[in-house]
mmCIF file of C-alpha atoms (C1' of nucleotides) in Angstrom:
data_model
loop_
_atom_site.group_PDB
_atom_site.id
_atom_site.type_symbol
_atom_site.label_atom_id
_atom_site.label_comp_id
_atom_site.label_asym_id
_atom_site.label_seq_id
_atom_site.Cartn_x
_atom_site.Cartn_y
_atom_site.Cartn_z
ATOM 1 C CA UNK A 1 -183.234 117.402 -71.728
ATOM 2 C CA UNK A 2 -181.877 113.962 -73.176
ATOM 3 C CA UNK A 3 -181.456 113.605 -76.534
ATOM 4 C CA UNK A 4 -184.636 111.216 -76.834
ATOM 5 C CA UNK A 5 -186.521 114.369 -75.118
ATOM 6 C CA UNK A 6 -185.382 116.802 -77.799
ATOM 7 C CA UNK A 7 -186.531 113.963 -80.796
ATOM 8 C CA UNK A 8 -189.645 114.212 -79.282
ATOM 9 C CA UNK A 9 -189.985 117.605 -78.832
ATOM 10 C CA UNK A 10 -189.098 117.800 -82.388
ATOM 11 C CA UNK A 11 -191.748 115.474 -83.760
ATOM 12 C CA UNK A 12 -194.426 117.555 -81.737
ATOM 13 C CA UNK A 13 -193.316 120.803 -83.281
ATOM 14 C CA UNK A 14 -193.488 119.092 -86.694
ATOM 15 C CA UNK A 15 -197.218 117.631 -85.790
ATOM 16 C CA UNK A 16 -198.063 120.991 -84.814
ATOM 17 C CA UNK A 17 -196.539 122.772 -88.017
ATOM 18 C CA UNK A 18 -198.400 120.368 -89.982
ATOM 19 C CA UNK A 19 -201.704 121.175 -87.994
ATOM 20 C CA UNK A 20 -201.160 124.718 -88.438
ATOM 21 C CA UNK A 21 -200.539 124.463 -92.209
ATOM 22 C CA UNK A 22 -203.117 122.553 -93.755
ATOM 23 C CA UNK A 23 -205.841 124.233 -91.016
ATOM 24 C CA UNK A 24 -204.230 127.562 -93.204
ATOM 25 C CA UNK A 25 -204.930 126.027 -96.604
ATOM 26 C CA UNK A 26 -208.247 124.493 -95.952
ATOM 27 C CA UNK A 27 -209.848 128.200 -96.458
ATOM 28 C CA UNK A 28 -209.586 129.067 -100.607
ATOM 29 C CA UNK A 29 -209.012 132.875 -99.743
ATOM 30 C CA UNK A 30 -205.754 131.910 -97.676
ATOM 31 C CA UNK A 31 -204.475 129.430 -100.864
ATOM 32 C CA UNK A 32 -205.355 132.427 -102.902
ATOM 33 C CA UNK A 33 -203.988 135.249 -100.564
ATOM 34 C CA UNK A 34 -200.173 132.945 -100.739
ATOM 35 C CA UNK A 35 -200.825 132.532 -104.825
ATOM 36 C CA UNK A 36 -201.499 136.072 -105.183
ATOM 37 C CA UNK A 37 -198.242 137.363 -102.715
ATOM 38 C CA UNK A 38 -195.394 134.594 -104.435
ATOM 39 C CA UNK A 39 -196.797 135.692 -108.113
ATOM 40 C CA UNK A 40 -196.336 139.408 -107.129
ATOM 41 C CA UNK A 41 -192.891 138.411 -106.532
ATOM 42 C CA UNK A 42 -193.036 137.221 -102.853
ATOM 43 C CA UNK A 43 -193.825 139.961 -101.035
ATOM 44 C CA UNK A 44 -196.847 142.300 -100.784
ATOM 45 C CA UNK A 45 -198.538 144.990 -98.136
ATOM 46 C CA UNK A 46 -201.682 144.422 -96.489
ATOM 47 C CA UNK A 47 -203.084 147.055 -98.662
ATOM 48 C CA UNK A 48 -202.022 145.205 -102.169
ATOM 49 C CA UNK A 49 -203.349 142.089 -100.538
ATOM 50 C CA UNK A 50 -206.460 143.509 -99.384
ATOM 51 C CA UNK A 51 -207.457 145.269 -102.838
ATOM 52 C CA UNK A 52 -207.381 142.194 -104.560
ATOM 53 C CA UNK A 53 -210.086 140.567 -102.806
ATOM 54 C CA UNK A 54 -213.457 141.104 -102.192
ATOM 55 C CA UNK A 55 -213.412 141.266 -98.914
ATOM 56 C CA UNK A 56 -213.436 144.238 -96.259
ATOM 57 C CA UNK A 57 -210.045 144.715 -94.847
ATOM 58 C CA UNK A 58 -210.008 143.261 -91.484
ATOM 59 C CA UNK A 59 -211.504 139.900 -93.079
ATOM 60 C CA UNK A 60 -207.897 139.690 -94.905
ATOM 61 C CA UNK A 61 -206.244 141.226 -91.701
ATOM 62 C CA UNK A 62 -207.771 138.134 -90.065
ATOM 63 C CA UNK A 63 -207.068 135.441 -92.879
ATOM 64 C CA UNK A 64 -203.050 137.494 -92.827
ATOM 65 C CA UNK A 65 -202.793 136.249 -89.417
ATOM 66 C CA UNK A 66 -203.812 132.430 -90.085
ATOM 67 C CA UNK A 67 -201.121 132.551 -92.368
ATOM 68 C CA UNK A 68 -198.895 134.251 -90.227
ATOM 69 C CA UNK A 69 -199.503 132.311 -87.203
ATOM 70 C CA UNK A 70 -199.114 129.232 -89.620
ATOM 71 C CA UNK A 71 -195.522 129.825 -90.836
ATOM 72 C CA UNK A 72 -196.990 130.758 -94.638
ATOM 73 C CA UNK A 73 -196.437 134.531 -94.333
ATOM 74 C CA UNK A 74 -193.796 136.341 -92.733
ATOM 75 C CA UNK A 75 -194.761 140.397 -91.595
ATOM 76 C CA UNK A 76 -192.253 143.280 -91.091
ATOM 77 C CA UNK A 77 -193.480 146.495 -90.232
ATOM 78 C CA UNK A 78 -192.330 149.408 -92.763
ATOM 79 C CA UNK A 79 -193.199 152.773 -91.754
ATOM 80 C CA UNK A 80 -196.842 152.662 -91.578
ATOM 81 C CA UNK A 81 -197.461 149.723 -93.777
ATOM 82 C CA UNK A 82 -196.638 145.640 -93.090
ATOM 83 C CA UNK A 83 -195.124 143.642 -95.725
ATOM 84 C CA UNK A 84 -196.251 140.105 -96.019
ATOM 85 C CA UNK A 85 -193.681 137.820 -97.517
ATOM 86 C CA UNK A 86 -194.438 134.070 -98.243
ATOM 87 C CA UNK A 87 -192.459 131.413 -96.720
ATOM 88 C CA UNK A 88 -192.497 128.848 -99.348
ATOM 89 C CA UNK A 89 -190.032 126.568 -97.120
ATOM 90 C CA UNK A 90 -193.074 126.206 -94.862
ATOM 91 C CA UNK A 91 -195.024 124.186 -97.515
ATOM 92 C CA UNK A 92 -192.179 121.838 -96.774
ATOM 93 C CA UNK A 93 -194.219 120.213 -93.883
ATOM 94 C CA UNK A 94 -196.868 119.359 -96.063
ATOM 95 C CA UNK A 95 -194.964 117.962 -98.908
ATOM 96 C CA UNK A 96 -193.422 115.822 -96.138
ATOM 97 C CA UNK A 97 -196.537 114.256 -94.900
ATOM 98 C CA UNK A 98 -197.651 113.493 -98.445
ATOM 99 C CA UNK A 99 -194.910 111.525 -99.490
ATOM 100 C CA UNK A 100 -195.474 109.241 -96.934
ATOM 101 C CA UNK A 101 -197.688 107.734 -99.590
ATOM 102 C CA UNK A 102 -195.025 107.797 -102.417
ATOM 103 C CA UNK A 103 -192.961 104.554 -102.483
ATOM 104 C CA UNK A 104 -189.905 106.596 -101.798
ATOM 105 C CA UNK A 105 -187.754 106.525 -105.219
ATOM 106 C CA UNK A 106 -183.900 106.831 -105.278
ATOM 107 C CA UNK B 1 -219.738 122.289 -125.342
ATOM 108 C CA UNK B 2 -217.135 124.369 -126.815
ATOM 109 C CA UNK B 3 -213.406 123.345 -125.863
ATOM 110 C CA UNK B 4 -213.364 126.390 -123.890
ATOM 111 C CA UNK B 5 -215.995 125.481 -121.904
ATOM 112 C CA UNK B 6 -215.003 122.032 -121.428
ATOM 113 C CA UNK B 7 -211.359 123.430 -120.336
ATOM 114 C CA UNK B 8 -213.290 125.823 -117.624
ATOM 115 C CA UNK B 9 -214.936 123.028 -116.336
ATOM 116 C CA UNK B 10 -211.923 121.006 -115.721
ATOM 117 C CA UNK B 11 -210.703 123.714 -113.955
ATOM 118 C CA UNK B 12 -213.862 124.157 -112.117
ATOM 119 C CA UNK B 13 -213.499 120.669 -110.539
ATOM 120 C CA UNK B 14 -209.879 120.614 -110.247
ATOM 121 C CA UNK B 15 -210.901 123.699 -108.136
ATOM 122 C CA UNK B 16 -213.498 122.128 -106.298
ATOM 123 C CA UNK B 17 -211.613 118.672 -105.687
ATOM 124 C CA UNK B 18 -208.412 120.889 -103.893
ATOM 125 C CA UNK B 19 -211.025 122.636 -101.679
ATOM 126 C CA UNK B 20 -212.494 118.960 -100.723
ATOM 127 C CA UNK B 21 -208.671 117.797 -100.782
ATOM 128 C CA UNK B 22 -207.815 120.529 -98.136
ATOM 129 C CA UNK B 23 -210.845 120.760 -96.367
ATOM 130 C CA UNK B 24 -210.288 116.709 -95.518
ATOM 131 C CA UNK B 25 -206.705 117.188 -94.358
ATOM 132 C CA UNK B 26 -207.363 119.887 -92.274
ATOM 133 C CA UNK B 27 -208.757 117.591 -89.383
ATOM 134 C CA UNK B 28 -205.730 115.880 -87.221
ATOM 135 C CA UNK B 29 -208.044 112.454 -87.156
ATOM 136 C CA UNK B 30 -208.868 112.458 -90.770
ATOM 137 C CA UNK B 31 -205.003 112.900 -92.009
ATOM 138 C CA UNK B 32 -204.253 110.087 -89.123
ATOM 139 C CA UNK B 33 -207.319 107.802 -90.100
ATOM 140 C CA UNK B 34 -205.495 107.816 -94.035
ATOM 141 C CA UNK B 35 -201.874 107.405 -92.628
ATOM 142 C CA UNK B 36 -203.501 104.254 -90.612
ATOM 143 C CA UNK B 37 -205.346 102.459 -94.077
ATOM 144 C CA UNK B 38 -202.363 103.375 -96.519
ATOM 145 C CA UNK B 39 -199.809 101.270 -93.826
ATOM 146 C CA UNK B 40 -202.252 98.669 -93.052
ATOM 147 C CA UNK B 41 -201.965 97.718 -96.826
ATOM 148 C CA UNK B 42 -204.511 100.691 -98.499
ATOM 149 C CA UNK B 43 -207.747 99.043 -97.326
ATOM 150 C CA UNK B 44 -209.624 98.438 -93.887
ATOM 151 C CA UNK B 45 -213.021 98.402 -92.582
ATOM 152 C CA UNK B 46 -214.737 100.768 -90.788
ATOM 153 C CA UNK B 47 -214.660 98.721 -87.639
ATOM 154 C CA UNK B 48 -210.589 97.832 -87.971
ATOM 155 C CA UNK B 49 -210.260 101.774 -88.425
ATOM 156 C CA UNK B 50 -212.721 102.878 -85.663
ATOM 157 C CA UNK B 51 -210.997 100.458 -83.357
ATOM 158 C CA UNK B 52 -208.343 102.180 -83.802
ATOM 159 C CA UNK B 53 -209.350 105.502 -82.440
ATOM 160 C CA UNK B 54 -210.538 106.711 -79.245
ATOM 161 C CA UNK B 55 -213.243 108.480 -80.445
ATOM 162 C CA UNK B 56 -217.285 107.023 -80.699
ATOM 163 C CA UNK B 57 -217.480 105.075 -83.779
ATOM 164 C CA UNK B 58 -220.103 107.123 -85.285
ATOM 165 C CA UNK B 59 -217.664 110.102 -85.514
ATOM 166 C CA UNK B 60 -214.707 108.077 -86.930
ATOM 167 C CA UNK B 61 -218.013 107.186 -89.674
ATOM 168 C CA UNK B 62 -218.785 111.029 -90.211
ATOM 169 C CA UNK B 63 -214.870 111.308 -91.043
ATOM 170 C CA UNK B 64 -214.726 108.564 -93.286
ATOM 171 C CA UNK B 65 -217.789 109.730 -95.138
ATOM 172 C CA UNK B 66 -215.421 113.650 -95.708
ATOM 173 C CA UNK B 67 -212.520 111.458 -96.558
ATOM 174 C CA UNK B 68 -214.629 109.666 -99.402
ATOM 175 C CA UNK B 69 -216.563 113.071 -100.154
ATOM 176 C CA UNK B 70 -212.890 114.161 -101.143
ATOM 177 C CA UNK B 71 -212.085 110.942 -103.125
ATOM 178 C CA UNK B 72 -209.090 110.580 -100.818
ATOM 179 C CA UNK B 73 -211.031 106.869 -99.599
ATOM 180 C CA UNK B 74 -213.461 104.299 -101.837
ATOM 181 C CA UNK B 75 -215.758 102.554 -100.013
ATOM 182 C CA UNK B 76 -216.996 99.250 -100.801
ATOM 183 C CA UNK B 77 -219.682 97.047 -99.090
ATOM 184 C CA UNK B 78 -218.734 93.540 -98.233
ATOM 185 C CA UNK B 79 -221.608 91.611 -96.939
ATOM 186 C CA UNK B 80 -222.416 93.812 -93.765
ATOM 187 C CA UNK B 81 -218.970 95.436 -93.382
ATOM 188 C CA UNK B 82 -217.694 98.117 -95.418
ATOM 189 C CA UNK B 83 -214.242 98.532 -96.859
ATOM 190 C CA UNK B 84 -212.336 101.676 -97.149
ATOM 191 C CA UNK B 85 -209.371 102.296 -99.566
ATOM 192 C CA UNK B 86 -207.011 104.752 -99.525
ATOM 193 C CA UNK B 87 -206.660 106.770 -103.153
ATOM 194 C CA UNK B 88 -203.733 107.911 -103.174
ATOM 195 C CA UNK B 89 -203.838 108.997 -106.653
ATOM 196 C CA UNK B 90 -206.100 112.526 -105.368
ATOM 197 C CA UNK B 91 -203.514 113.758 -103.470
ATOM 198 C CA UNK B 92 -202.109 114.804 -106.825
ATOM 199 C CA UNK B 93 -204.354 118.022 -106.443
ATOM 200 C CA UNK B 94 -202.675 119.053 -103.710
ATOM 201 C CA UNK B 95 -199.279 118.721 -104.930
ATOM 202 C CA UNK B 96 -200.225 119.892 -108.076
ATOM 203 C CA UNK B 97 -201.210 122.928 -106.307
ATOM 204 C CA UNK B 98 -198.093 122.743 -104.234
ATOM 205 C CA UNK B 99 -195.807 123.329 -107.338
ATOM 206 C CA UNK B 100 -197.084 126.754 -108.040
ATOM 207 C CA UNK B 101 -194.678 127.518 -105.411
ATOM 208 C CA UNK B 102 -191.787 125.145 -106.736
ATOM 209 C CA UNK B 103 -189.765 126.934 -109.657
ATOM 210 C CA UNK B 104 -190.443 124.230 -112.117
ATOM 211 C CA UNK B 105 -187.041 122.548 -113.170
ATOM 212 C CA UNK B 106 -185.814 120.583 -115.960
ATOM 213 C "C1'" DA C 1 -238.436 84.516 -88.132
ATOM 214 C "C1'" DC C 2 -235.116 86.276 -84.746
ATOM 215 C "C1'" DA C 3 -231.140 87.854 -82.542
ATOM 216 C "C1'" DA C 4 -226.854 89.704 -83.054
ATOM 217 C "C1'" DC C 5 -223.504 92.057 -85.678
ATOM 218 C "C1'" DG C 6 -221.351 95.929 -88.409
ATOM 219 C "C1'" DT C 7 -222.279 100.223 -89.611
ATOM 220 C "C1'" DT C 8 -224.710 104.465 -90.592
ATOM 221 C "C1'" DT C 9 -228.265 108.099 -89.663
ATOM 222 C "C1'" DA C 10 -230.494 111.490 -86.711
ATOM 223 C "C1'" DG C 11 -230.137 114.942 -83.806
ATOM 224 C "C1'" DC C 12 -228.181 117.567 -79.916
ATOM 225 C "C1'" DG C 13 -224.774 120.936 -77.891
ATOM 226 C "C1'" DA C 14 -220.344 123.304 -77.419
ATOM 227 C "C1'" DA C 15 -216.677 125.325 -79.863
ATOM 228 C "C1'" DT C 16 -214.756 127.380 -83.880
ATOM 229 C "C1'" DT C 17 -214.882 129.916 -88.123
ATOM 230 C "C1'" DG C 18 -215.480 133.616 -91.276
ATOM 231 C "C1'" DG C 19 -217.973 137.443 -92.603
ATOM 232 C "C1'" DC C 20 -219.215 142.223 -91.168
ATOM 233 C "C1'" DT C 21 -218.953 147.286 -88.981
ATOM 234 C "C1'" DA C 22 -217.079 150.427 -85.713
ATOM 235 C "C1'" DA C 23 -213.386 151.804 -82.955
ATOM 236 C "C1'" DA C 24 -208.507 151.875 -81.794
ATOM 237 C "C1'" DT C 25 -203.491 152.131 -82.936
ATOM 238 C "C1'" DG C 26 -199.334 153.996 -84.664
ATOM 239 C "C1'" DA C 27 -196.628 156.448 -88.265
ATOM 240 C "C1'" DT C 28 -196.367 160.497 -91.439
ATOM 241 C "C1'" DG C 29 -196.930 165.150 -93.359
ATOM 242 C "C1'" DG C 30 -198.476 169.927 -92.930
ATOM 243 C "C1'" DC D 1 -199.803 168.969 -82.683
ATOM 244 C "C1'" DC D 2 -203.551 167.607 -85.709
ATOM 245 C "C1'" DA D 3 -205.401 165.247 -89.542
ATOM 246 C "C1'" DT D 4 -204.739 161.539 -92.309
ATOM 247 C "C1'" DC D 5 -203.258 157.168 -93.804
ATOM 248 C "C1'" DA D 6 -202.400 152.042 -93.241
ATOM 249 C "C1'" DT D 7 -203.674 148.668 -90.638
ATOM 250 C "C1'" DT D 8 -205.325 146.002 -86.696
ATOM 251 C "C1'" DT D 9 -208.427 144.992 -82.739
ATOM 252 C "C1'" DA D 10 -212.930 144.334 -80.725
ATOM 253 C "C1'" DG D 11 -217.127 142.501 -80.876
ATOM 254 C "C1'" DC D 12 -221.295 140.749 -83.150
ATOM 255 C "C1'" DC D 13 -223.751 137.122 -85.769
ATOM 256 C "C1'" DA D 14 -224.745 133.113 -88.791
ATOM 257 C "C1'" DA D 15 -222.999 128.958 -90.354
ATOM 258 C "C1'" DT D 16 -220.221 125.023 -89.806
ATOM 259 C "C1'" DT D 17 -217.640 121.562 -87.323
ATOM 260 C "C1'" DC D 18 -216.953 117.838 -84.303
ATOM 261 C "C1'" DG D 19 -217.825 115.386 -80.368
ATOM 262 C "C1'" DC D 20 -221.530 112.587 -78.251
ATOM 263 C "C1'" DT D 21 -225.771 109.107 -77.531
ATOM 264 C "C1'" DA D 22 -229.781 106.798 -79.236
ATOM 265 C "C1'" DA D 23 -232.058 104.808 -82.901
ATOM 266 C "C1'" DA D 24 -232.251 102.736 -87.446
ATOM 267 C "C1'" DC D 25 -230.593 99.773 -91.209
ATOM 268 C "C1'" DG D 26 -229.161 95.818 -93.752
ATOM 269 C "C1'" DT D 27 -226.708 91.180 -93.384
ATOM 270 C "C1'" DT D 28 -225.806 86.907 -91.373
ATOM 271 C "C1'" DG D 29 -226.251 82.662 -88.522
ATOM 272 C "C1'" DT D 30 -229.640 79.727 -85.900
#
DNA sequence: ACAACGTTTAGCGAATTGGCTAAATGATGG
DNA sequence: CCATCATTTAGCCAATTCGCTAAACGTTGT
């Protein structure tokens, strides 16, 4: 309710973001699943995702929704397929937390 | 022993040191247990950092030993303590990796 | 030599993860 | 409608993770 309240609430939304997204990239397929989609050209459908790994399908369906559930990937349904599209601004979390050990320049 | 092989062998490890890299950061204690040494001054001993935490010290150990599995701590032994430093410089992997998503400037 | 200290090692158990196959869902085309 | 296509959900299993306690290890002070 007070403003001191909503700070707070902020910071644990931002802990949580941050627990979400490196738990995402700790798994190589996941890195490479976000690689693969923003070099396609930022958005691809389970199918294109799935084809380029060696995995069977609901393995990616499940690493999809890590990423997903993460922030990483977006997902709009499209007819009968779902587009993935990565959310680089996500990453932004991370970035954060590592340059608390860059003397901050500027 | 060709260059070429020498270049996919740096990439090998550069591989394998973002896996360690993200595997380490992916645990809420381990990124907290680094944030704690790098504002203490970038080195502690494992007692000053297990004091720290409300966890059994042998468990704050088995995280220290991922975090210097990753290079992301050195250890030293100091007469019967042992000394933990951050090192900083292997986050670079990550935001190495990071950039991918970053359209380069300049 | 011995006790105490700082720390790690060993080993257990519960929870989570990441792979799989088989079955279900929901949209599309004939 | 019925079959097919794109995808997810359910559920199983093996491996790993992370907490713990108890025991071991190497160093120091008496």
């Amino acid at each position: 309710m007070t403003a001191r309240d909503e700070r707070r609430a902020a910071l644990a939304s931002r802990l949580d973001a941050l627990e979400q997204v490196t738990a995402a990239l700790a798994h190589a397929t996941r890195r490479q699943i976000l690689m693969t989609v923003h070099f396609w050209g930022g958005q691809m459908t389970a199918g294109e995702i799935a084809a380029r790994f060696d995995h069977a399908w609901p393995t990616i369906t499940r690493h999809l929704g890590v990423l997903v559930r993460a922030g990483l990937l977006g997902c709009e349904k499209v007819g009968r397929t779902r587009v993935y599209a990565v959310r680089k601004e996500r990453l932004e979390v991370l970035r954060d937390w590592l340059d608390w050990f860059e003397p901050k320049k500027g």
